[in-house]
Tab-separated table of C-alpha atoms (C1' of nucleotides) in Angstrom:
chain	number	residue	atom	x	y	z
A	134	MET	CA	0.000	0.000	0.000
A	135	VAL	CA	2.579	2.453	0.983
A	136	ASN	CA	5.720	3.172	-0.828
A	137	GLN	CA	8.028	2.041	1.858
A	138	VAL	CA	11.578	3.225	1.878
A	139	SER	CA	13.942	0.319	1.805
A	140	LEU	CA	15.267	0.719	5.225
A	141	SER	CA	16.271	-2.023	7.573
A	142	GLY	CA	18.774	-3.032	4.965
A	143	LYS	CA	21.363	-0.433	4.252
A	144	GLY	CA	19.529	0.107	1.030
A	145	VAL	CA	20.801	2.775	-1.289
A	146	PRO	CA	18.037	2.206	-3.814
A	147	GLY	CA	20.308	1.765	-6.749
A	148	GLY	CA	23.673	2.508	-5.393
A	149	GLU	CA	25.249	-0.727	-4.345
A	150	ALA	CA	25.224	-2.161	-7.835
A	151	ARG	CA	27.933	0.185	-9.022
A	152	ALA	CA	30.394	1.261	-6.455
A	153	GLY	CA	33.418	1.287	-8.692
A	154	GLY	CA	33.466	2.905	-12.090
A	155	GLY	CA	30.803	5.099	-13.514
A	156	GLN	CA	30.378	4.175	-17.079
A	157	GLU	CA	28.071	1.292	-17.775
A	158	ARG	CA	25.109	2.544	-15.855
A	159	ARG	CA	21.818	2.891	-17.717
A	160	GLY	CA	21.639	0.079	-20.168
A	161	SER	CA	20.643	-2.964	-18.170
A	162	GLY	CA	16.967	-2.850	-17.362
A	163	PRO	CA	13.918	-1.110	-18.717
A	164	PRO	CA	13.999	2.676	-18.321
A	165	ARG	CA	11.243	2.731	-15.731
A	166	PRO	CA	11.683	5.814	-13.540
A	167	ARG	CA	12.560	5.315	-9.930
A	168	ALA	CA	9.958	5.756	-7.247
A	169	GLY	CA	9.402	9.389	-6.395
A	170	TYR	CA	10.465	9.086	-2.786
A	171	GLU	CA	13.999	8.125	-3.754
A	172	LEU	CA	14.892	11.497	-5.192
A	173	PRO	CA	14.761	13.483	-1.945
A	174	LEU	CA	16.585	10.691	-0.161
A	175	LEU	CA	19.308	10.687	-2.778
A	176	LEU	CA	19.633	14.450	-2.665
A	177	PHE	CA	19.908	14.409	1.081
A	178	ALA	CA	22.356	11.537	0.994
A	179	GLY	CA	24.490	13.456	-1.479
A	180	PHE	CA	24.433	16.535	0.674
A	181	ARG	CA	25.210	14.528	3.716
A	182	THR	CA	28.034	12.671	2.051
A	183	LEU	CA	29.737	15.930	1.151
A	184	ILE	CA	29.189	17.495	4.545
A	185	ASP	CA	30.319	14.418	6.422
A	186	GLU	CA	33.502	14.236	4.390
A	187	LEU	CA	34.053	17.931	4.872
A	188	HIS	CA	33.854	17.613	8.619
A	189	THR	CA	35.928	14.491	8.771
A	190	GLU	CA	38.619	16.329	6.889
A	191	LEU	CA	38.206	19.526	8.909
A	192	ALA	CA	38.619	17.512	12.081
A	193	ARG	CA	41.821	16.093	10.663
A	194	GLN	CA	43.060	19.576	9.848
A	195	GLY	CA	42.635	20.971	13.320
A	196	HIS	CA	38.961	21.869	13.465
A	197	PRO	CA	37.394	18.971	15.335
A	198	ASP	CA	34.653	20.936	17.047
A	199	VAL	CA	32.940	22.500	14.091
A	200	ARG	CA	29.412	21.316	13.378
A	201	PRO	CA	27.651	21.753	10.083
A	202	ALA	CA	25.528	24.460	11.643
A	203	HIS	CA	28.664	26.422	12.514
A	204	GLY	CA	29.851	26.431	8.954
A	205	PHE	CA	26.577	27.917	7.846
A	206	ALA	CA	26.807	30.540	10.536
A	207	LEU	CA	30.386	31.457	9.662
A	208	GLN	CA	29.308	31.910	6.084
A	209	ALA	CA	26.531	34.149	7.294
A	210	ILE	CA	28.982	36.333	9.190
A	211	GLY	CA	31.174	36.804	6.174
A	212	PRO	CA	34.691	38.191	5.837
A	213	GLU	CA	33.557	41.730	6.591
A	214	GLY	CA	31.753	40.870	9.783
A	215	SER	CA	28.096	41.440	10.518
A	216	ALA	CA	25.755	42.579	13.214
A	217	ALA	CA	23.896	39.802	14.977
A	218	SER	CA	20.583	40.887	13.529
A	219	ASP	CA	22.009	40.739	10.001
A	220	ILE	CA	23.134	37.212	10.695
A	221	ALA	CA	19.679	36.401	11.959
A	222	ARG	CA	18.075	37.719	8.797
A	223	ARG	CA	20.468	35.829	6.587
A	224	LEU	CA	19.961	32.578	8.426
A	225	GLY	CA	16.239	33.092	8.582
A	226	ILE	CA	16.171	32.694	12.352
A	227	SER	CA	15.333	34.992	15.232
A	228	LYS	CA	17.954	37.415	16.437
A	229	GLN	CA	17.929	35.654	19.792
A	230	ALA	CA	18.841	32.385	18.142
A	231	ALA	CA	21.523	34.138	16.139
A	232	GLY	CA	22.887	35.575	19.353
A	233	LYS	CA	23.151	32.127	20.865
A	234	THR	CA	24.888	30.783	17.788
A	235	VAL	CA	27.369	33.639	17.905
A	236	ASP	CA	27.977	32.889	21.574
A	237	ARG	CA	28.851	29.389	20.547
A	238	LEU	CA	31.168	30.476	17.763
A	239	VAL	CA	32.881	32.893	20.121
A	240	ALA	CA	33.316	30.135	22.678
A	241	LEU	CA	34.870	27.938	20.007
A	242	GLY	CA	37.222	30.698	18.946
A	243	TYR	CA	35.832	31.225	15.474
A	244	ALA	CA	34.303	34.652	15.963
A	245	GLU	CA	34.638	37.662	18.194
A	246	ARG	CA	32.434	40.569	19.126
A	247	ALA	CA	33.501	44.177	18.779
A	248	GLU	CA	31.821	47.459	19.457
A	249	ASP	CA	30.584	49.331	16.444
A	250	PRO	CA	31.908	52.892	16.742
A	251	ALA	CA	29.224	54.201	14.426
A	252	ASP	CA	26.285	52.762	16.350
A	253	ALA	CA	26.469	51.980	20.033
A	254	ARG	CA	23.584	49.518	19.785
A	255	ARG	CA	25.277	47.235	17.339
A	256	LYS	CA	27.982	44.793	18.130
A	257	LEU	CA	29.941	43.729	15.152
A	258	VAL	CA	30.623	40.020	14.914
A	259	ARG	CA	33.853	39.268	13.100
A	260	LEU	CA	35.671	36.122	12.164
A	261	THR	CA	38.873	35.409	14.007
A	262	ALA	CA	41.966	34.159	12.225
A	263	ARG	CA	40.813	30.695	13.167
A	264	GLY	CA	37.447	31.392	11.601
A	265	PHE	CA	39.074	32.490	8.379
A	266	ASP	CA	41.264	29.431	8.434
A	267	MET	CA	38.281	27.177	8.795
A	268	LEU	CA	36.443	28.852	5.955
A	269	ALA	CA	39.457	28.683	3.662
A	270	ARG	CA	39.976	25.022	4.434
A	271	SER	CA	36.299	24.342	3.843
A	272	ALA	CA	36.445	25.949	0.434
A	273	ALA	CA	39.497	23.920	-0.516
A	274	ILE	CA	37.936	20.691	0.697
A	275	PHE	CA	34.709	21.325	-1.179
A	276	GLU	CA	36.763	21.956	-4.289
A	277	ARG	CA	38.514	18.649	-3.857
A	278	LEU	CA	35.285	16.765	-3.216
A	279	ARG	CA	33.681	18.194	-6.318
A	280	ALA	CA	36.733	17.189	-8.322
A	281	GLU	CA	36.372	13.656	-6.976
A	282	TRP	CA	32.765	13.525	-8.087
A	283	ALA	CA	33.784	14.850	-11.479
A	284	ALA	CA	36.440	12.170	-11.761
A	285	GLU	CA	33.875	9.523	-10.916
A	286	LEU	CA	30.933	10.769	-12.939
A	287	GLY	CA	32.469	13.041	-15.498
A	288	GLU	CA	32.659	16.797	-15.314
A	289	GLU	CA	29.684	17.262	-17.598
A	290	ARG	CA	27.487	15.074	-15.427
A	291	VAL	CA	28.340	17.064	-12.326
A	292	SER	CA	27.748	20.300	-14.187
A	293	ALA	CA	24.452	18.963	-15.435
A	294	MET	CA	23.430	18.077	-11.913
A	295	GLU	CA	24.265	21.573	-10.728
A	296	ASP	CA	22.488	23.232	-13.627
A	297	ASP	CA	19.420	21.066	-13.255
A	298	LEU	CA	19.204	21.626	-9.529
A	299	GLY	CA	19.652	25.340	-10.030
A	300	ALA	CA	16.761	25.271	-12.447
A	301	VAL	CA	14.224	23.495	-10.252
A	302	VAL	CA	15.182	24.649	-6.807
A	303	SER	CA	12.843	27.177	-5.297
A	304	PRO	CA	14.604	30.412	-4.395
A	305	GLY	CA	13.500	30.193	-0.786
A	306	ALA	CA	15.216	26.861	-0.389
A	307	PHE	CA	18.586	28.482	-0.837
A	308	ARG	CA	18.795	29.616	2.720
A	309	LEU	CA	21.400	28.950	5.316
A	310	ASP	CA	19.023	27.974	8.064
A	311	ALA	CA	19.620	24.302	7.588
A	312	ALA	CA	19.893	23.556	11.265
A	313	GLY	CA	16.623	23.252	13.043
A	314	TRP	CA	14.767	23.231	9.794
A	315	ILE	CA	14.044	19.559	9.716
A	316	GLY	CA	12.519	18.993	13.064
A	317	GLY	CA	11.798	22.524	14.031
A	318	ALA	CA	8.685	24.593	14.312
A	319	MET	CA	9.068	25.711	10.722
B	22	MET	CA	40.722	34.624	0.486
B	23	VAL	CA	37.717	32.681	1.451
B	24	ASN	CA	35.284	31.260	-0.950
B	25	GLN	CA	32.326	33.086	0.414
B	26	VAL	CA	28.874	31.832	-0.330
B	27	SER	CA	26.856	34.512	-2.016
B	28	LEU	CA	24.494	35.106	0.771
B	29	SER	CA	22.971	38.408	1.730
B	30	GLY	CA	21.503	38.431	-1.683
B	31	LYS	CA	19.088	35.661	-2.343
B	32	GLY	CA	21.814	34.167	-4.438
B	33	VAL	CA	21.069	30.862	-6.057
B	34	PRO	CA	24.476	30.716	-7.683
B	35	GLY	CA	23.274	30.058	-11.163
B	36	GLY	CA	19.617	29.606	-10.723
B	37	GLU	CA	18.010	32.945	-11.289
B	38	ALA	CA	19.086	33.148	-14.883
B	39	ARG	CA	16.715	30.428	-15.997
B	40	ALA	CA	13.548	30.096	-14.080
B	41	GLY	CA	11.298	29.243	-16.976
B	42	GLY	CA	12.099	26.604	-19.520
B	43	GLY	CA	14.992	24.256	-19.401
B	44	GLN	CA	16.449	24.080	-22.799
B	45	GLU	CA	19.050	26.691	-23.623
B	46	ARG	CA	21.219	26.119	-20.590
B	47	ARG	CA	24.847	25.311	-21.162
B	48	GLY	CA	25.970	27.133	-24.233
B	49	SER	CA	26.510	30.719	-23.188
B	50	GLY	CA	29.749	31.052	-21.264
B	51	PRO	CA	32.957	29.086	-20.926
B	52	PRO	CA	32.506	25.656	-19.335
B	53	ARG	CA	34.353	26.613	-16.179
B	54	PRO	CA	33.130	24.383	-13.332
B	55	ARG	CA	31.222	25.974	-10.537
B	56	ALA	CA	32.856	26.600	-7.218
B	57	GLY	CA	32.929	23.503	-5.063
B	58	TYR	CA	30.818	24.921	-2.286
B	59	GLU	CA	27.822	25.306	-4.552
B	60	LEU	CA	27.229	21.606	-4.980
B	61	PRO	CA	26.252	20.820	-1.387
B	62	LEU	CA	24.141	23.944	-1.256
B	63	LEU	CA	22.334	22.943	-4.429
B	64	LEU	CA	21.790	19.414	-3.183
B	65	PHE	CA	20.398	20.662	0.070
B	66	ALA	CA	18.245	23.223	-1.684
B	67	GLY	CA	16.877	20.504	-3.933
B	68	PHE	CA	16.098	18.300	-0.978
B	69	ARG	CA	14.534	21.145	0.855
B	70	THR	CA	12.467	22.205	-2.114
B	71	LEU	CA	10.948	18.745	-2.366
B	72	ILE	CA	10.346	18.408	1.350
B	73	ASP	CA	8.851	21.862	1.677
B	74	GLU	CA	6.462	21.198	-1.168
B	75	LEU	CA	5.591	17.847	0.307
B	76	HIS	CA	4.651	19.385	3.606
B	77	THR	CA	2.793	22.265	2.074
B	78	GLU	CA	0.712	19.765	0.192
B	79	LEU	CA	0.329	17.437	3.176
B	80	ALA	CA	-0.935	20.351	5.230
B	81	ARG	CA	-3.476	21.057	2.531
B	82	GLN	CA	-4.575	17.427	2.572
B	83	GLY	CA	-5.317	17.271	6.254
B	84	HIS	CA	-1.891	16.673	7.804
B	85	PRO	CA	-0.820	20.105	8.988
B	86	ASP	CA	1.162	18.964	12.010
B	87	VAL	CA	3.618	16.603	10.398
B	88	ARG	CA	7.232	17.671	10.416
B	89	PRO	CA	9.889	16.293	8.132
B	90	ALA	CA	11.308	14.338	11.049
B	91	HIS	CA	7.974	12.597	11.554
B	92	GLY	CA	7.896	11.354	8.003
B	93	PHE	CA	11.276	9.769	8.500
B	94	ALA	CA	10.115	8.177	11.702
B	95	LEU	CA	6.928	6.826	10.141
B	96	GLN	CA	9.017	5.278	7.418
B	97	ALA	CA	11.173	3.716	10.084
B	98	ILE	CA	8.165	2.143	11.747
B	99	GLY	CA	6.976	0.602	8.537
B	100	PRO	CA	3.684	-1.031	7.623
B	101	GLU	CA	4.351	-4.032	9.829
B	102	GLY	CA	5.124	-2.083	12.941
B	103	SER	CA	8.358	-2.173	14.893
B	104	ALA	CA	9.708	-2.203	18.378
B	105	ALA	CA	11.072	1.082	19.611
B	106	SER	CA	14.607	-0.215	19.690
B	107	ASP	CA	14.334	-1.322	16.062
B	108	ILE	CA	13.223	2.159	15.171
B	109	ALA	CA	16.172	3.532	17.074
B	110	ARG	CA	18.598	1.350	15.175
B	111	ARG	CA	17.078	2.261	11.853
B	112	LEU	CA	17.145	5.944	12.579
B	113	GLY	CA	20.611	5.724	14.019
B	114	ILE	CA	19.568	7.343	17.280
B	115	SER	CA	19.363	6.181	20.870
B	116	LYS	CA	16.413	4.129	21.972
B	117	GLN	CA	15.468	6.891	24.377
B	118	ALA	CA	15.267	9.388	21.544
B	119	ALA	CA	13.250	6.928	19.518
B	120	GLY	CA	10.903	6.515	22.435
B	121	LYS	CA	10.352	10.255	22.581
B	122	THR	CA	9.709	10.432	18.870
B	123	VAL	CA	7.186	7.641	19.152
B	124	ASP	CA	5.509	9.501	22.008
B	125	ARG	CA	5.157	12.413	19.665
B	126	LEU	CA	3.763	10.358	16.826
B	127	VAL	CA	1.294	8.769	19.214
B	128	ALA	CA	0.241	12.182	20.460
B	129	LEU	CA	-0.298	13.296	16.877
B	130	GLY	CA	-2.358	10.227	16.122
B	131	TYR	CA	0.003	8.651	13.618
B	132	ALA	CA	1.121	5.674	15.648
B	133	GLU	CA	-0.018	3.544	18.539
B	134	ARG	CA	1.658	1.217	20.985
B	135	ALA	CA	0.578	-2.355	21.571
B	136	GLU	CA	1.823	-5.137	23.743
B	137	ASP	CA	3.830	-7.802	22.030
B	138	PRO	CA	2.317	-11.147	23.054
B	139	ALA	CA	5.503	-12.999	22.206
B	140	ASP	CA	7.801	-10.859	24.325
B	141	ALA	CA	6.580	-8.993	27.350
B	142	ARG	CA	9.483	-6.569	27.178
B	143	ARG	CA	8.706	-5.271	23.733
B	144	LYS	CA	6.010	-2.836	22.866
B	145	LEU	CA	5.085	-2.918	19.248
B	146	VAL	CA	4.680	0.461	17.603
B	147	ARG	CA	2.200	0.391	14.751
B	148	LEU	CA	0.917	2.965	12.330
B	149	THR	CA	-2.650	4.053	12.752
B	150	ALA	CA	-4.995	4.487	9.815
B	151	ARG	CA	-4.014	8.124	9.874
B	152	GLY	CA	-0.375	7.142	9.731
B	153	PHE	CA	-0.995	4.976	6.700
B	154	ASP	CA	-2.948	7.758	5.085
B	155	MET	CA	-0.089	10.161	5.579
B	156	LEU	CA	2.424	7.736	4.143
B	157	ALA	CA	0.265	6.996	1.123
B	158	ARG	CA	-0.267	10.680	0.440
B	159	SER	CA	3.437	11.326	0.814
B	160	ALA	CA	4.246	8.691	-1.739
B	161	ALA	CA	1.731	10.137	-4.196
B	162	ILE	CA	3.028	13.664	-3.684
B	163	PHE	CA	6.631	12.612	-4.179
B	164	GLU	CA	5.591	10.897	-7.362
B	165	ARG	CA	3.962	14.056	-8.598
B	166	LEU	CA	6.946	16.214	-7.661
B	167	ARG	CA	9.329	13.944	-9.476
B	168	ALA	CA	7.097	14.083	-12.534
B	169	GLU	CA	7.217	17.867	-12.377
B	170	TRP	CA	10.984	17.805	-12.312
B	171	ALA	CA	10.983	15.390	-15.218
B	172	ALA	CA	8.679	17.690	-17.165
B	173	GLU	CA	10.990	20.597	-16.492
B	174	LEU	CA	14.343	18.920	-17.000
B	175	GLY	CA	13.518	15.860	-19.025
B	176	GLU	CA	13.124	12.375	-17.675
B	177	GLU	CA	16.627	11.349	-18.662
B	178	ARG	CA	18.164	14.233	-16.769
B	179	VAL	CA	16.308	13.318	-13.602
B	180	SER	CA	17.267	9.687	-14.008
B	181	ALA	CA	20.850	10.722	-14.574
B	182	MET	CA	20.785	12.757	-11.399
B	183	GLU	CA	19.461	9.799	-9.448
B	184	ASP	CA	21.941	7.382	-10.947
B	185	ASP	CA	24.853	9.711	-10.401
B	186	LEU	CA	23.903	10.408	-6.811
B	187	GLY	CA	23.433	6.731	-6.190
B	188	ALA	CA	26.930	6.148	-7.480
B	189	VAL	CA	28.765	8.692	-5.337
B	190	VAL	CA	26.740	8.665	-2.161
B	191	SER	CA	28.383	6.902	0.716
B	192	PRO	CA	26.261	4.060	2.063
B	193	GLY	CA	26.219	5.506	5.540
B	194	ALA	CA	24.640	8.693	4.258
B	195	PHE	CA	21.500	6.843	3.321
B	196	ARG	CA	20.135	6.886	6.798
B	197	LEU	CA	16.888	8.214	8.106
B	198	ASP	CA	18.345	10.164	10.968
B	199	ALA	CA	18.150	13.433	9.142
B	200	ALA	CA	16.733	15.322	12.070
B	201	GLY	CA	19.275	16.412	14.576
B	202	TRP	CA	22.077	15.506	12.273
B	203	ILE	CA	23.016	18.980	11.249
B	204	GLY	CA	23.459	20.724	14.513
B	205	GLY	CA	23.693	17.779	16.786
B	206	ALA	CA	26.444	16.176	18.723
B	207	MET	CA	27.183	13.850	15.833
C	58	DC	C1'	12.019	66.972	22.211
C	59	DA	C1'	8.847	63.151	21.886
C	60	DT	C1'	8.068	59.201	19.629
C	61	DC	C1'	9.120	55.222	17.147
C	62	DA	C1'	12.264	51.723	15.261
C	63	DT	C1'	16.223	48.960	15.879
C	64	DC	C1'	19.907	46.228	18.443
C	65	DG	C1'	21.070	43.188	21.782
C	66	DT	C1'	19.841	40.468	25.644
C	67	DC	C1'	17.236	37.965	29.469
C	68	DA	C1'	13.882	34.527	30.630
C	69	DA	C1'	10.883	30.835	29.758
C	70	DC	C1'	9.678	27.338	26.885
C	71	DC	C1'	9.715	23.465	23.179
C	72	DA	C1'	11.706	19.709	20.347
C	73	DT	C1'	15.327	16.649	19.596
C	74	DG	C1'	19.148	14.669	20.636
C	75	DT	C1'	22.633	12.689	24.259
C	76	DT	C1'	24.395	9.539	28.779
C	77	DG	C1'	23.716	7.106	32.730
C	78	DA	C1'	20.910	4.360	35.640
C	79	DC	C1'	17.395	1.224	36.435
C	80	DC	C1'	13.828	-2.581	36.299
C	81	DA	C1'	11.565	-6.311	33.880
C	82	DT	C1'	11.996	-9.884	30.863
C	83	DT	C1'	14.245	-13.227	27.911
C	84	DC	C1'	18.149	-15.883	26.387
C	85	DT	C1'	22.016	-18.765	27.233
C	86	DA	C1'	25.626	-21.426	29.616
C	87	DG	C1'	26.799	-24.403	33.019
D	52	DC	C1'	17.184	-25.471	36.466
D	53	DT	C1'	19.246	-21.625	37.620
D	54	DA	C1'	22.688	-17.738	37.484
D	55	DG	C1'	24.330	-14.333	34.693
D	56	DA	C1'	24.249	-11.769	30.458
D	57	DA	C1'	21.459	-9.380	26.837
D	58	DT	C1'	17.695	-6.955	25.516
D	59	DG	C1'	13.632	-3.673	25.771
D	60	DG	C1'	11.625	0.254	27.722
D	61	DT	C1'	11.679	4.177	30.730
D	62	DC	C1'	13.164	7.963	34.027
D	63	DA	C1'	16.221	11.775	34.950
D	64	DA	C1'	19.509	15.203	33.801
D	65	DC	C1'	21.600	17.743	30.440
D	66	DA	C1'	23.124	20.046	25.650
D	67	DT	C1'	21.780	22.341	21.513
D	68	DG	C1'	19.222	25.139	18.673
D	69	DG	C1'	15.096	26.801	17.810
D	70	DT	C1'	10.771	29.868	19.491
D	71	DT	C1'	8.026	34.232	21.851
D	72	DG	C1'	7.666	37.907	24.880
D	73	DA	C1'	9.651	41.649	27.361
D	74	DC	C1'	12.803	45.212	28.029
D	75	DG	C1'	16.606	48.729	28.297
D	76	DA	C1'	19.731	51.375	25.453
D	77	DT	C1'	20.492	53.838	21.400
D	78	DG	C1'	19.474	56.103	16.978
D	79	DA	C1'	16.365	58.261	13.619
D	80	DT	C1'	12.619	61.242	12.643
D	81	DG	C1'	8.480	63.968	13.133
DNA sequence: CATCATCGTCAACCATGTTGACCATTCTAG
DNA sequence: CTAGAATGGTCAACATGGTTGACGATGATG
């Protein structure tokens, strides 16, 4: 009755059949489309694969305490620094939540707060050298991971995936408020 | 220095240029690959787009209180029902957390607990009629969403995306423990 | 100058995870 | 058969990352 996800096995719906190369796919069976529920799972699994590898590698390079949510927040701060309420707007969360996240980043040594001489209400949040280091390493690691996918699938297939996703993704989905989105109060 | 995500705009990296059709992409500029950080963002945005539309539609069809995490949990219970500790293993979370999630699903009317006659320790968690209804509607909605993507991009492009993701995704990433993964204690 | 908007923060709360501890039950070796 | 180990469920305490509501301090504007 219900289109049940193949859990309880490890069950990548079509993934275990071709772990090695990347050439002879599509050509065995009939071209029946996959079940609709597999697409979101595959997208999430792809995202998660990249993020997990990123953080494994970051941990190896001296950033063991960063969580995915922190990376998003660091991106939201930006090289120029931001006020907490700007961060909140960019992440799509309340300014109180942004304040707590900044607290956490400060505690981890990735950001610091400074007074804004132009406006005594604001407190500018800036990346520390460690924050910049983390961001630079992240960019390099993402570059490497994409290159690995391109080596496996072919550059034009990765580009096609990016172009296609860019075409169908709703603009609102391109927000940084990944954390708390899944289970949260939406 | 740092490969900064284009936030603070709305900034789908290459998405706003082609919101309508899906034909004339690839052919304008040089084929320089996108920056590596865009791929995970696009994958997540794709996932999120599908899930957001699913829940918008579910809300319209009489399931306004379901969260993405609940869908995962219902899938983990399965049509046959499961013990809480099985659910925990499938979701990759502690049995205590699974118990709380089940509490929530029971409170929402999607699941119920029953004694297991064969083992007095176990308590079988089963879907209610409402739970089955939600799962069936989810499957139908996912089917429709995939068809929309196929209409926009072409069936072979969607299939290619699925095949390619299936090929590069790490098996461990295909888990149902999406909730809490991003910010959590990993 | 009075009013209103904005910035940051405090407090209380919710949802989801985590460990550790515990009891009841079942399985398994002797 | 029984003693000990595994297993299943739950309670309690805590962390994290959200939420709303309230509020003081500051800045902008009539």
